[in-house]
Short mmCIF file of C-alpha atoms and ligand atoms in Angstrom, two decimals:
data_model
loop_
_atom_site.label_atom_id
_atom_site.label_comp_id
_atom_site.label_asym_id
_atom_site.label_seq_id
_atom_site.Cartn_x
_atom_site.Cartn_y
_atom_site.Cartn_z
CA MET R 1 -38.59 -3.85 -12.94
CA THR R 2 -38.16 -6.17 -15.97
CA HIS R 3 -35.81 -9.32 -15.95
CA ALA R 4 -33.46 -7.33 -18.42
CA ASP R 5 -33.14 -4.59 -16.36
CA ALA R 6 -32.22 -6.49 -13.22
CA LYS R 7 -29.49 -8.00 -15.35
CA ALA R 8 -28.54 -4.53 -16.55
CA VAL R 9 -28.47 -3.66 -12.83
CA GLU R 10 -26.64 -7.09 -11.74
CA SER R 11 -23.98 -6.60 -14.85
CA ALA R 12 -23.00 -2.95 -13.80
CA LEU R 13 -22.51 -3.94 -10.34
CA ALA R 14 -19.97 -6.63 -11.76
CA PHE R 15 -18.41 -4.35 -13.25
CA TRP R 16 -18.37 -1.56 -10.43
CA ALA R 17 -16.88 -4.01 -8.17
CA GLU R 18 -14.44 -5.65 -10.85
CA ALA R 19 -12.98 -1.96 -10.77
CA GLY R 20 -12.65 -2.28 -6.87
CA VAL R 21 -15.99 -0.15 -6.15
CA ASP R 22 -17.54 -2.12 -3.62
CA ALA R 23 -18.34 0.56 -0.92
CA CYS R 24 -21.02 3.61 -0.47
CA TYR R 25 -19.61 6.87 0.66
CA ALA R 26 -23.31 8.25 1.29
CA ASP R 27 -27.20 6.43 1.96
CA GLN R 28 -28.21 8.35 -0.92
CA PRO R 29 -27.03 7.47 -4.54
CA VAL R 30 -25.83 10.59 -6.36
CA ASP R 31 -26.46 10.74 -9.81
CA ARG R 32 -23.15 12.02 -11.45
CA LEU R 33 -24.34 11.80 -14.88
CA ALA R 34 -26.91 14.37 -13.83
CA GLU R 35 -24.62 16.63 -12.35
CA GLY R 36 -22.21 16.80 -15.33
CA ALA R 37 -24.47 17.32 -17.52
CA ALA R 38 -25.54 20.71 -15.00
CA ARG R 39 -22.29 21.35 -15.21
CA LEU R 40 -21.85 21.72 -18.89
CA LYS R 41 -25.54 23.35 -19.21
CA ALA R 42 -24.08 26.26 -16.61
CA LYS R 43 -20.93 26.01 -18.39
CA ALA R 44 -22.24 27.03 -21.40
CA VAL R 45 -23.93 29.98 -20.46
CA THR R 46 -21.29 31.24 -17.70
CA PRO R 47 -19.06 33.64 -19.05
CA ARG R 48 -15.17 32.51 -18.85
CA VAL R 49 -13.77 33.73 -15.65
CA VAL R 50 -10.80 35.13 -15.82
CA ALA R 51 -9.82 36.42 -11.68
CA THR R 52 -9.92 33.34 -9.16
CA ALA R 53 -10.63 33.52 -5.82
CA ALA R 54 -7.81 32.41 -3.17
CA PRO R 55 -7.57 29.04 -2.92
CA ALA R 56 -9.54 27.04 -0.45
CA ALA R 57 -7.17 26.03 2.63
CA ARG R 58 -6.34 22.97 2.87
CA GLN R 59 -7.57 20.66 4.69
CA ALA R 60 -6.20 20.48 8.20
CA ALA R 61 -4.69 16.72 8.76
CA PRO R 62 -6.67 14.97 11.24
CA ASP R 63 -4.68 14.88 14.68
CA VAL R 64 -4.21 11.19 15.34
CA SER R 65 -0.83 11.82 17.29
CA GLY R 66 -2.73 9.81 20.29
CA ALA R 67 -3.66 6.87 17.64
CA VAL R 68 0.41 6.54 17.26
CA GLU R 69 1.00 6.66 20.81
CA GLN R 70 -1.51 3.78 21.56
CA ALA R 71 -0.36 1.67 18.58
CA ARG R 72 3.66 2.26 19.60
CA ALA R 73 2.58 1.05 23.24
CA MET R 74 0.37 -2.26 21.77
CA ALA R 75 3.57 -2.82 19.50
CA ALA R 76 6.08 -2.34 22.07
CA GLU R 77 4.67 -5.17 23.99
CA ALA R 78 4.74 -7.70 21.22
CA LEU R 79 7.85 -9.92 21.15
CA THR R 80 6.70 -12.45 18.67
CA LEU R 81 5.01 -11.61 15.11
CA GLU R 82 2.16 -13.84 16.43
CA ALA R 83 2.12 -11.69 19.29
CA LEU R 84 2.33 -8.69 16.71
CA ALA R 85 -0.32 -10.00 14.20
CA ALA R 86 -3.08 -10.22 17.71
CA ALA R 87 -1.99 -6.66 18.40
CA ILE R 88 -2.82 -4.97 15.24
CA ALA R 89 -5.88 -7.18 15.28
CA ALA R 90 -7.28 -5.64 18.48
CA PHE R 91 -5.96 -2.29 17.75
CA ASP R 92 -9.03 0.21 17.29
CA GLY R 93 -6.84 3.17 16.04
CA CYS R 94 -6.56 3.13 12.35
CA GLY R 95 -10.11 4.43 10.65
CA LEU R 96 -10.06 1.38 8.02
CA LYS R 97 -10.81 -1.51 10.74
CA PHE R 98 -14.26 0.73 10.88
CA GLU R 99 -14.72 1.11 6.69
CA GLY R 100 -16.00 -2.26 5.94
CA ALA R 101 -12.32 -4.44 6.17
CA LYS R 102 -13.60 -7.52 7.01
CA GLN R 103 -10.49 -8.37 8.71
CA ALA R 104 -6.63 -6.97 9.77
CA VAL R 105 -4.53 -8.29 6.74
CA PHE R 106 -0.53 -8.55 8.43
CA SER R 107 2.55 -10.57 6.75
CA ARG R 108 3.62 -13.64 5.33
CA GLY R 109 6.63 -15.60 4.51
CA ALA R 110 9.50 -16.16 6.75
CA ALA R 111 9.95 -14.68 9.71
CA ASP R 112 13.62 -14.50 9.83
CA ALA R 113 13.90 -13.58 6.37
CA PRO R 114 16.28 -10.97 4.99
CA VAL R 115 14.24 -8.97 2.30
CA MET R 116 11.15 -7.18 3.77
CA VAL R 117 8.73 -6.38 1.21
CA ILE R 118 6.29 -3.08 1.98
CA GLY R 119 3.37 -3.01 -0.10
CA GLU R 120 0.62 0.41 0.30
CA GLY R 121 -2.31 -1.66 1.39
CA PRO R 122 -4.86 -4.87 0.97
CA GLY R 123 -6.92 -5.60 -1.80
CA GLY R 124 -10.02 -7.14 -1.61
CA GLU R 125 -8.55 -10.64 -2.41
CA GLU R 126 -6.33 -10.08 0.91
CA ASP R 127 -9.19 -8.86 2.83
CA ALA R 128 -10.83 -12.03 2.14
CA ARG R 129 -8.16 -14.50 2.76
CA GLY R 130 -6.36 -12.49 5.66
CA GLU R 131 -2.70 -12.40 3.85
CA PRO R 132 -1.58 -10.06 1.69
CA PHE R 133 -0.24 -9.64 -2.07
CA VAL R 134 -2.58 -12.80 -2.37
CA GLY R 135 -4.79 -11.43 -5.50
CA LYS R 136 -3.43 -10.91 -9.08
CA ALA R 137 -0.66 -8.08 -8.08
CA GLY R 138 0.08 -10.59 -5.38
CA GLN R 139 0.31 -13.56 -7.90
CA LEU R 140 2.58 -11.36 -10.20
CA LEU R 141 4.77 -10.12 -7.32
CA ASP R 142 5.54 -13.97 -6.22
CA ARG R 143 6.47 -14.85 -9.56
CA MET R 144 8.88 -11.79 -9.64
CA LEU R 145 10.70 -12.91 -6.45
CA GLU R 146 10.69 -16.34 -7.75
CA ALA R 147 12.94 -16.03 -10.20
CA ALA R 148 14.88 -13.37 -8.82
CA GLY R 149 15.74 -16.19 -6.23
CA LEU R 150 13.56 -14.55 -3.62
CA LYS R 151 11.12 -17.15 -2.95
CA ASP R 152 11.85 -17.73 0.46
CA ARG R 153 14.01 -15.19 1.29
CA VAL R 154 11.16 -12.41 1.37
CA PHE R 155 8.53 -11.16 4.56
CA ILE R 156 5.66 -9.58 2.96
CA THR R 157 4.04 -6.84 4.50
CA ASN R 158 1.66 -3.71 4.05
CA THR R 159 2.15 0.02 5.50
CA VAL R 160 -1.73 -0.19 6.62
CA PHE R 161 -3.59 -3.23 8.03
CA TRP R 162 -6.44 -3.06 6.65
CA ARG R 163 -8.24 -2.60 3.09
CA PRO R 164 -9.04 0.69 2.31
CA PRO R 165 -12.92 1.34 0.80
CA GLY R 166 -12.91 0.65 -3.18
CA ASN R 167 -9.03 0.08 -2.65
CA ARG R 168 -8.20 4.22 -2.68
CA THR R 169 -4.58 4.78 -1.48
CA PRO R 170 -3.91 5.53 2.23
CA THR R 171 -3.76 8.35 3.67
CA LEU R 172 -0.81 9.68 5.18
CA ALA R 173 -2.53 9.51 8.73
CA GLU R 174 -3.60 6.09 8.23
CA GLN R 175 -0.13 4.93 7.42
CA ALA R 176 1.03 7.16 10.29
CA VAL R 177 -0.71 5.13 12.60
CA CYS R 178 0.20 1.84 11.26
CA ALA R 179 4.21 2.66 11.04
CA PRO R 180 4.58 1.41 14.46
CA PHE R 181 3.47 -1.90 14.03
CA LEU R 182 5.19 -1.74 10.95
CA HIS R 183 9.00 -1.15 12.55
CA ARG R 184 7.92 -3.24 15.56
CA ALA R 185 7.76 -6.04 12.52
CA ILE R 186 11.21 -4.87 11.16
CA ALA R 187 12.83 -5.20 14.19
CA LEU R 188 11.24 -8.39 15.00
CA VAL R 189 12.21 -10.08 11.43
CA GLN R 190 15.19 -7.85 11.41
CA PRO R 191 16.04 -7.97 7.70
CA LYS R 192 18.96 -6.90 6.00
CA MET R 193 16.83 -4.50 3.07
CA LEU R 194 13.45 -3.42 2.61
CA LEU R 195 12.04 -3.56 -0.88
CA LEU R 196 9.35 -1.02 -0.83
CA ALA R 197 6.94 -1.75 -3.58
CA GLY R 198 5.17 1.60 -5.41
CA GLY R 199 4.41 5.15 -4.70
CA ALA R 200 2.32 4.92 -1.04
CA ALA R 201 4.93 2.68 0.51
CA ALA R 202 8.18 4.26 -0.58
CA LYS R 203 6.58 8.04 0.08
CA SER R 204 5.49 7.02 3.41
CA VAL R 205 8.54 4.39 4.86
CA LEU R 206 11.05 6.97 3.71
CA GLN R 207 9.13 9.86 4.46
CA ARG R 208 9.58 11.69 0.64
CA GLU R 209 7.52 13.14 -1.79
CA GLU R 210 9.22 12.46 -5.39
CA GLY R 211 6.70 9.78 -7.39
CA ILE R 212 7.97 6.52 -7.51
CA LEU R 213 9.33 6.88 -11.42
CA THR R 214 11.58 9.70 -9.65
CA LEU R 215 12.32 7.15 -6.44
CA ARG R 216 12.38 4.06 -7.61
CA GLY R 217 15.96 1.62 -8.74
CA ARG R 218 17.92 3.61 -6.13
CA TRP R 219 18.39 3.04 -2.63
CA PHE R 220 18.05 4.86 0.63
CA GLU R 221 18.58 4.63 3.85
CA TRP R 222 15.64 3.91 6.11
CA HIS R 223 16.12 5.38 9.61
CA ASP R 224 14.29 3.86 12.78
CA GLU R 225 13.88 5.71 16.30
CA ASP R 226 15.90 3.28 17.93
CA GLY R 227 18.69 3.76 15.81
CA THR R 228 18.83 1.15 13.13
CA VAL R 229 19.12 2.39 9.48
CA LEU R 230 18.38 -0.09 6.79
CA PRO R 231 19.07 0.20 3.02
CA ALA R 232 15.61 0.30 1.47
CA LEU R 233 14.87 0.07 -2.63
CA PRO R 234 11.69 1.43 -3.83
CA THR R 235 10.76 -0.12 -7.13
CA LEU R 236 6.86 -0.12 -8.89
CA HIS R 237 3.80 -1.73 -7.18
CA PRO R 238 3.17 -5.39 -9.41
CA ALA R 239 -0.63 -3.48 -10.00
CA PHE R 240 1.00 -0.94 -11.89
CA LEU R 241 2.80 -3.43 -13.94
CA LEU R 242 -0.63 -5.15 -14.48
CA ARG R 243 -1.47 -2.48 -16.50
CA GLN R 244 2.18 -1.38 -17.79
CA PRO R 245 3.54 -4.38 -18.75
CA ALA R 246 6.52 -2.63 -20.90
CA ALA R 247 7.22 -1.12 -17.11
CA LYS R 248 8.00 -4.77 -16.07
CA LYS R 249 11.47 -4.35 -17.31
CA LYS R 250 12.36 -1.84 -14.63
CA ALA R 251 10.92 -3.62 -11.72
CA TRP R 252 13.21 -6.80 -13.05
CA LEU R 253 16.41 -4.73 -13.03
CA ASP R 254 15.22 -3.17 -9.28
CA LEU R 255 14.96 -6.97 -8.21
CA LEU R 256 18.54 -7.36 -10.33
CA THR R 257 19.76 -4.48 -7.93
CA LEU R 258 18.40 -5.96 -4.98
CA THR R 259 19.72 -9.75 -5.22
CA GLU R 260 23.21 -7.65 -6.11
CA ARG R 261 23.46 -6.10 -3.00
CA LEU R 262 21.86 -8.77 -0.90
CA ASP R 263 24.61 -11.20 -2.21
CA ARG R 264 27.22 -9.66 -2.52
CA PRO R 265 30.21 -11.47 -0.42
CA GLY R 266 30.33 -10.23 3.14
CA ARG R 267 28.47 -6.71 3.34
CA PRO R 268 25.41 -6.64 2.56
CA ASP R 269 24.63 -2.50 3.30
N1 URA H 1 -1.22 -4.44 -2.63
C1 URA H 1 -0.49 -4.61 -2.01
O1 URA H 1 -0.29 -2.76 -1.59
N2 URA H 1 -0.63 -5.16 -0.88
C2 URA H 1 -1.43 -6.40 -0.51
O2 URA H 1 -1.09 -6.78 0.02
C3 URA H 1 -2.36 -6.49 -2.40
C4 URA H 1 -2.40 -5.26 -3.10
#
């Protein structure tokens, strides 16, 4: 390999790493460009198929009930946030732990915060530092929370506690397995309300199927099995706002909606 080749490889790898592609799924590389070219060639000679075959059966969701039970038992034993963080770190029931994550990422912020911010899952920076929302998206979130007067009034966590490889969206099964720990965190912090950052968090916490653009800015009720009911407000994810700065206005309106309810005299709910 020439020096120029090595530089080209380095540059391509840096590009993919920046885009979040930092994990290998297979032992052997796959040349997708060659695959695509072959498919194009085949398409050029194959007559268009009009009748379609029956759609492939949906892949059955994995049975994670055992892991959920185990998470419930471990979460219930945690009487403090420190104990809960240790329980999460010791839990082996979430596959993400074994897909390249460096460590468990649980929370940051005030232990008695009136607002709990729940994001999707840790990214690369969070995985490296062991704290949620400390990368670029987290910095934007912090600036927004500060501007809304919420800087020291939030406890920040995620729906899953290990970084999904390549920053993919966590699966519903991964979120379900981590949910008992999230619910225990809510029980220990006792926030007055939840702010759900992004579609993956909003859908999983509220068990809804609509997209975030439909859900955001509207109040929902979050119900725990023990009868706890909390107001929950979905909003746009800060990573989305970094890509679509024009949407910041909507997220800002959501924060104002939240602070108005939080600071409403006498009756936060
Ligand atoms: N995105 C999230 O949803 N959570 C984090 O902790 C970081 C980025």
